[in-house]
Amino acid sequence: MHEMSLVEAIRTIVEDQARAQGFARVTLLRLEIGRFATVERQALDFAWDVVMRGSPADGATLEVIELPGRAMCLDCGAAIEIDNRLDLCPLCSGDRLLPQRGDEMRIRNMEVI
Ligand SMILES: [Zn+2]
């Protein structure tokens, strides 16, 4: 279940930041997740509750921002946004799309007190 290891990695970052910046608690954390990252929201919320217990982000709201998938069309050369890895190019209907982004995950920002 990689949601657990994802949240554990976030916890480590939160604890490091809390020490470095001297805040006590995180109230809200915004996480950007690419459209093609295989993260299940329900599993993520569960992992969040379990893993953040006792950390500065205990009880913090987790806000997920979904980033669009991006690809380059090998037929017409356009850079496009796609919802699905199997989509066709919206410009030329080509099916040779090279995914370029959409599986990334990163913390956009945190609200702290
Ligand atoms: Zn195309």
Short mmCIF file of N, CA and C and ligand atoms in Angstrom, two decimals:
data_model
loop_
_atom_site.label_atom_id
_atom_site.label_comp_id
_atom_site.label_asym_id
_atom_site.label_seq_id
_atom_site.Cartn_x
_atom_site.Cartn_y
_atom_site.Cartn_z
N MET A 1 0.85 -1.19 0.00
CA MET A 1 0.00 0.00 0.00
C MET A 1 0.88 1.24 0.00
N HIS A 2 1.06 1.84 -1.16
CA HIS A 2 2.06 2.90 -1.23
C HIS A 2 1.57 4.24 -0.69
N GLU A 3 0.27 4.36 -0.43
CA GLU A 3 -0.22 5.57 0.22
C GLU A 3 0.44 5.74 1.59
N MET A 4 0.65 4.60 2.30
CA MET A 4 1.30 4.65 3.62
C MET A 4 2.71 5.24 3.51
N SER A 5 3.50 4.72 2.57
CA SER A 5 4.87 5.21 2.46
C SER A 5 4.90 6.65 1.96
N LEU A 6 3.91 7.00 1.14
CA LEU A 6 3.80 8.39 0.70
C LEU A 6 3.58 9.32 1.89
N VAL A 7 2.63 8.97 2.76
CA VAL A 7 2.32 9.82 3.90
C VAL A 7 3.48 9.81 4.91
N GLU A 8 4.16 8.68 5.03
CA GLU A 8 5.34 8.63 5.91
C GLU A 8 6.41 9.60 5.43
N ALA A 9 6.58 9.68 4.11
CA ALA A 9 7.56 10.62 3.55
C ALA A 9 7.13 12.05 3.84
N ILE A 10 5.83 12.33 3.74
CA ILE A 10 5.33 13.68 4.03
C ILE A 10 5.53 14.01 5.51
N ARG A 11 5.30 13.01 6.37
CA ARG A 11 5.48 13.24 7.81
C ARG A 11 6.94 13.65 8.11
N THR A 12 7.87 12.97 7.48
CA THR A 12 9.28 13.30 7.68
C THR A 12 9.56 14.75 7.26
N ILE A 13 9.00 15.14 6.12
CA ILE A 13 9.19 16.52 5.63
C ILE A 13 8.58 17.51 6.62
N VAL A 14 7.37 17.20 7.08
CA VAL A 14 6.66 18.09 8.02
C VAL A 14 7.47 18.25 9.31
N GLU A 15 8.00 17.14 9.82
CA GLU A 15 8.78 17.21 11.07
C GLU A 15 10.06 18.01 10.88
N ASP A 16 10.72 17.83 9.73
CA ASP A 16 11.94 18.60 9.44
C ASP A 16 11.63 20.09 9.35
N GLN A 17 10.54 20.40 8.65
CA GLN A 17 10.14 21.80 8.48
C GLN A 17 9.74 22.43 9.81
N ALA A 18 9.05 21.65 10.66
CA ALA A 18 8.62 22.17 11.96
C ALA A 18 9.84 22.54 12.79
N ARG A 19 10.87 21.69 12.75
CA ARG A 19 12.11 21.98 13.48
C ARG A 19 12.81 23.20 12.88
N ALA A 20 12.94 23.21 11.55
CA ALA A 20 13.69 24.26 10.87
C ALA A 20 13.00 25.61 11.00
N GLN A 21 11.67 25.63 10.92
CA GLN A 21 10.96 26.91 10.89
C GLN A 21 10.29 27.25 12.21
N GLY A 22 10.32 26.31 13.15
CA GLY A 22 9.82 26.59 14.48
C GLY A 22 8.31 26.70 14.61
N PHE A 23 7.57 25.99 13.78
CA PHE A 23 6.12 25.99 14.00
C PHE A 23 5.73 24.72 14.76
N ALA A 24 4.56 24.79 15.42
CA ALA A 24 4.14 23.68 16.26
C ALA A 24 3.18 22.74 15.55
N ARG A 25 2.30 23.35 14.77
CA ARG A 25 1.26 22.52 14.16
C ARG A 25 0.99 22.91 12.72
N VAL A 26 0.63 21.92 11.95
CA VAL A 26 0.15 22.14 10.59
C VAL A 26 -1.36 22.03 10.64
N THR A 27 -2.06 23.03 10.08
CA THR A 27 -3.52 22.95 10.07
C THR A 27 -4.06 22.46 8.73
N LEU A 28 -3.29 22.74 7.68
CA LEU A 28 -3.72 22.35 6.34
C LEU A 28 -2.50 22.07 5.49
N LEU A 29 -2.57 21.00 4.73
CA LEU A 29 -1.47 20.69 3.81
C LEU A 29 -2.05 20.44 2.43
N ARG A 30 -1.49 21.15 1.45
CA ARG A 30 -1.94 20.97 0.06
C ARG A 30 -0.94 20.10 -0.68
N LEU A 31 -1.46 19.02 -1.21
CA LEU A 31 -0.63 18.05 -1.90
C LEU A 31 -1.03 17.99 -3.36
N GLU A 32 -0.05 18.14 -4.23
CA GLU A 32 -0.32 18.02 -5.67
C GLU A 32 -0.03 16.60 -6.11
N ILE A 33 -0.99 16.02 -6.77
CA ILE A 33 -0.83 14.65 -7.26
C ILE A 33 -1.18 14.61 -8.73
N GLY A 34 -0.28 14.09 -9.51
CA GLY A 34 -0.51 13.97 -10.94
C GLY A 34 -1.64 13.00 -11.24
N ARG A 35 -2.30 13.26 -12.31
CA ARG A 35 -3.48 12.50 -12.72
C ARG A 35 -3.17 11.00 -12.86
N PHE A 36 -1.95 10.68 -13.23
CA PHE A 36 -1.62 9.28 -13.48
C PHE A 36 -0.91 8.61 -12.30
N ALA A 37 -0.70 9.36 -11.24
CA ALA A 37 -0.13 8.72 -10.06
C ALA A 37 -1.20 7.80 -9.49
N THR A 38 -0.84 6.61 -9.17
CA THR A 38 -1.86 5.65 -8.74
C THR A 38 -2.09 5.78 -7.25
N VAL A 39 -2.68 6.91 -6.87
CA VAL A 39 -3.00 7.15 -5.47
C VAL A 39 -4.51 7.08 -5.29
N GLU A 40 -4.93 6.27 -4.36
CA GLU A 40 -6.35 6.14 -4.11
C GLU A 40 -6.71 7.05 -2.95
N ARG A 41 -7.69 7.92 -3.18
CA ARG A 41 -8.00 8.96 -2.20
C ARG A 41 -8.41 8.38 -0.85
N GLN A 42 -9.22 7.33 -0.88
CA GLN A 42 -9.69 6.73 0.37
C GLN A 42 -8.53 6.15 1.17
N ALA A 43 -7.64 5.47 0.47
CA ALA A 43 -6.47 4.88 1.13
C ALA A 43 -5.54 5.98 1.64
N LEU A 44 -5.47 7.08 0.89
CA LEU A 44 -4.63 8.20 1.28
C LEU A 44 -5.16 8.84 2.57
N ASP A 45 -6.48 9.04 2.63
CA ASP A 45 -7.09 9.63 3.83
C ASP A 45 -6.89 8.73 5.05
N PHE A 46 -7.01 7.44 4.85
CA PHE A 46 -6.81 6.49 5.94
C PHE A 46 -5.36 6.57 6.43
N ALA A 47 -4.43 6.52 5.48
CA ALA A 47 -3.01 6.57 5.83
C ALA A 47 -2.70 7.89 6.55
N TRP A 48 -3.33 8.98 6.10
CA TRP A 48 -3.10 10.29 6.67
C TRP A 48 -3.46 10.29 8.16
N ASP A 49 -4.65 9.75 8.49
CA ASP A 49 -5.10 9.70 9.88
C ASP A 49 -4.16 8.87 10.75
N VAL A 50 -3.74 7.73 10.22
CA VAL A 50 -2.91 6.80 11.00
C VAL A 50 -1.49 7.33 11.18
N VAL A 51 -0.89 7.72 10.06
CA VAL A 51 0.55 8.06 10.08
C VAL A 51 0.81 9.40 10.77
N MET A 52 -0.11 10.36 10.63
CA MET A 52 0.14 11.69 11.19
C MET A 52 -0.15 11.78 12.69
N ARG A 53 -0.71 10.73 13.26
CA ARG A 53 -1.01 10.75 14.69
C ARG A 53 0.26 11.06 15.49
N GLY A 54 0.19 12.06 16.36
CA GLY A 54 1.34 12.40 17.18
C GLY A 54 2.38 13.28 16.50
N SER A 55 2.14 13.61 15.23
CA SER A 55 3.07 14.49 14.50
C SER A 55 2.51 15.91 14.50
N PRO A 56 3.30 16.89 14.02
CA PRO A 56 2.77 18.26 13.94
C PRO A 56 1.54 18.37 13.03
N ALA A 57 1.34 17.39 12.18
CA ALA A 57 0.19 17.44 11.26
C ALA A 57 -0.97 16.57 11.74
N ASP A 58 -0.93 16.18 13.02
CA ASP A 58 -2.04 15.42 13.59
C ASP A 58 -3.30 16.27 13.49
N GLY A 59 -4.34 15.77 12.85
CA GLY A 59 -5.60 16.50 12.73
C GLY A 59 -5.63 17.52 11.61
N ALA A 60 -4.53 17.64 10.87
CA ALA A 60 -4.48 18.62 9.78
C ALA A 60 -5.38 18.17 8.63
N THR A 61 -5.92 19.15 7.93
CA THR A 61 -6.70 18.85 6.74
C THR A 61 -5.77 18.57 5.58
N LEU A 62 -6.07 17.53 4.85
CA LEU A 62 -5.29 17.20 3.66
C LEU A 62 -6.10 17.60 2.44
N GLU A 63 -5.52 18.53 1.67
CA GLU A 63 -6.20 18.97 0.45
C GLU A 63 -5.42 18.44 -0.75
N VAL A 64 -6.09 17.74 -1.62
CA VAL A 64 -5.40 17.16 -2.77
C VAL A 64 -5.75 17.95 -4.03
N ILE A 65 -4.73 18.38 -4.72
CA ILE A 65 -4.91 19.11 -5.98
C ILE A 65 -4.46 18.19 -7.11
N GLU A 66 -5.37 17.85 -7.97
CA GLU A 66 -5.01 16.94 -9.05
C GLU A 66 -4.43 17.72 -10.22
N LEU A 67 -3.24 17.32 -10.65
CA LEU A 67 -2.61 17.96 -11.79
C LEU A 67 -2.98 17.19 -13.05
N PRO A 68 -3.16 17.92 -14.15
CA PRO A 68 -3.52 17.23 -15.39
C PRO A 68 -2.37 16.38 -15.92
N GLY A 69 -2.73 15.38 -16.69
CA GLY A 69 -1.70 14.61 -17.38
C GLY A 69 -1.28 15.36 -18.63
N ARG A 70 -0.02 15.30 -18.96
CA ARG A 70 0.45 15.97 -20.17
C ARG A 70 1.17 14.96 -21.06
N ALA A 71 1.05 15.21 -22.33
CA ALA A 71 1.71 14.32 -23.27
C ALA A 71 2.11 15.09 -24.52
N MET A 72 3.03 14.49 -25.27
CA MET A 72 3.37 15.05 -26.56
C MET A 72 2.89 14.08 -27.63
N CYS A 73 2.27 14.63 -28.65
CA CYS A 73 1.78 13.80 -29.74
C CYS A 73 2.92 13.57 -30.72
N LEU A 74 3.22 12.29 -30.99
CA LEU A 74 4.32 11.99 -31.90
C LEU A 74 3.91 12.15 -33.36
N ASP A 75 2.61 12.31 -33.59
CA ASP A 75 2.16 12.49 -34.97
C ASP A 75 2.18 13.96 -35.40
N CYS A 76 1.64 14.85 -34.55
CA CYS A 76 1.60 16.26 -34.95
C CYS A 76 2.52 17.14 -34.11
N GLY A 77 3.12 16.56 -33.07
CA GLY A 77 4.11 17.31 -32.29
C GLY A 77 3.54 18.23 -31.25
N ALA A 78 2.21 18.24 -31.08
CA ALA A 78 1.58 19.15 -30.12
C ALA A 78 1.78 18.66 -28.68
N ALA A 79 1.92 19.62 -27.77
CA ALA A 79 1.91 19.30 -26.34
C ALA A 79 0.48 19.45 -25.87
N ILE A 80 -0.08 18.40 -25.31
CA ILE A 80 -1.51 18.41 -24.98
C ILE A 80 -1.75 17.93 -23.56
N GLU A 81 -2.96 18.20 -23.07
CA GLU A 81 -3.37 17.67 -21.78
C GLU A 81 -4.29 16.49 -22.03
N ILE A 82 -4.09 15.43 -21.29
CA ILE A 82 -4.95 14.26 -21.46
C ILE A 82 -5.47 13.79 -20.11
N ASP A 83 -6.67 13.23 -20.13
CA ASP A 83 -7.28 12.70 -18.92
C ASP A 83 -6.90 11.25 -18.70
N ASN A 84 -6.58 10.60 -19.78
CA ASN A 84 -6.40 9.16 -19.74
C ASN A 84 -5.19 8.82 -20.60
N ARG A 85 -4.40 7.87 -20.13
CA ARG A 85 -3.21 7.49 -20.88
C ARG A 85 -3.53 6.94 -22.27
N LEU A 86 -4.76 6.47 -22.45
CA LEU A 86 -5.11 5.86 -23.74
C LEU A 86 -5.86 6.83 -24.65
N ASP A 87 -5.96 8.10 -24.22
CA ASP A 87 -6.64 9.08 -25.06
C ASP A 87 -5.94 9.25 -26.41
N LEU A 88 -6.72 9.72 -27.38
CA LEU A 88 -6.14 10.09 -28.67
C LEU A 88 -5.81 11.57 -28.64
N CYS A 89 -4.96 11.99 -29.55
CA CYS A 89 -4.62 13.41 -29.64
C CYS A 89 -5.87 14.19 -30.03
N PRO A 90 -6.24 15.24 -29.27
CA PRO A 90 -7.45 16.01 -29.59
C PRO A 90 -7.28 16.82 -30.87
N LEU A 91 -6.06 17.01 -31.34
CA LEU A 91 -5.84 17.82 -32.53
C LEU A 91 -5.82 17.01 -33.81
N CYS A 92 -5.16 15.85 -33.78
CA CYS A 92 -5.02 15.09 -35.03
C CYS A 92 -5.55 13.66 -34.91
N SER A 93 -6.08 13.32 -33.72
CA SER A 93 -6.58 11.97 -33.45
C SER A 93 -5.50 10.89 -33.50
N GLY A 94 -4.26 11.31 -33.46
CA GLY A 94 -3.18 10.33 -33.43
C GLY A 94 -3.19 9.55 -32.12
N ASP A 95 -2.69 8.33 -32.18
CA ASP A 95 -2.70 7.51 -30.97
C ASP A 95 -1.29 7.26 -30.43
N ARG A 96 -0.32 7.98 -30.95
CA ARG A 96 1.04 7.80 -30.45
C ARG A 96 1.40 8.98 -29.53
N LEU A 97 0.88 8.91 -28.31
CA LEU A 97 1.12 9.97 -27.35
C LEU A 97 2.22 9.55 -26.39
N LEU A 98 3.10 10.47 -26.14
CA LEU A 98 4.19 10.21 -25.22
C LEU A 98 3.91 10.97 -23.92
N PRO A 99 3.50 10.25 -22.87
CA PRO A 99 3.20 10.94 -21.60
C PRO A 99 4.43 11.64 -21.05
N GLN A 100 4.25 12.87 -20.61
CA GLN A 100 5.40 13.63 -20.14
C GLN A 100 5.28 14.01 -18.68
N ARG A 101 4.09 14.10 -18.21
CA ARG A 101 3.90 14.47 -16.81
C ARG A 101 2.62 13.83 -16.33
N GLY A 102 2.41 13.83 -15.06
CA GLY A 102 1.13 13.36 -14.55
C GLY A 102 1.29 12.32 -13.46
N ASP A 103 2.54 11.90 -13.19
CA ASP A 103 2.70 10.93 -12.11
C ASP A 103 3.51 11.53 -10.96
N GLU A 104 3.58 12.86 -10.92
CA GLU A 104 4.37 13.49 -9.88
C GLU A 104 3.54 13.71 -8.61
N MET A 105 4.23 13.88 -7.51
CA MET A 105 3.57 14.19 -6.25
C MET A 105 4.44 15.16 -5.49
N ARG A 106 3.87 16.24 -5.01
CA ARG A 106 4.68 17.13 -4.18
C ARG A 106 3.79 17.99 -3.30
N ILE A 107 4.40 18.51 -2.25
CA ILE A 107 3.67 19.38 -1.33
C ILE A 107 3.67 20.77 -1.93
N ARG A 108 2.49 21.34 -2.15
CA ARG A 108 2.45 22.71 -2.67
C ARG A 108 2.72 23.70 -1.55
N ASN A 109 1.97 23.59 -0.47
CA ASN A 109 2.24 24.44 0.68
C ASN A 109 1.52 23.92 1.92
N MET A 110 1.84 24.55 3.04
CA MET A 110 1.24 24.17 4.30
C MET A 110 0.79 25.42 5.04
N GLU A 111 -0.31 25.29 5.78
CA GLU A 111 -0.68 26.36 6.70
C GLU A 111 -0.31 25.90 8.09
N VAL A 112 0.45 26.76 8.78
CA VAL A 112 0.97 26.34 10.10
C VAL A 112 0.67 27.39 11.16
N ILE A 113 0.68 26.93 12.41
CA ILE A 113 0.50 27.86 13.52
C ILE A 113 1.58 27.62 14.56
ZN ZN B 1 -1.59 15.02 -32.69
#
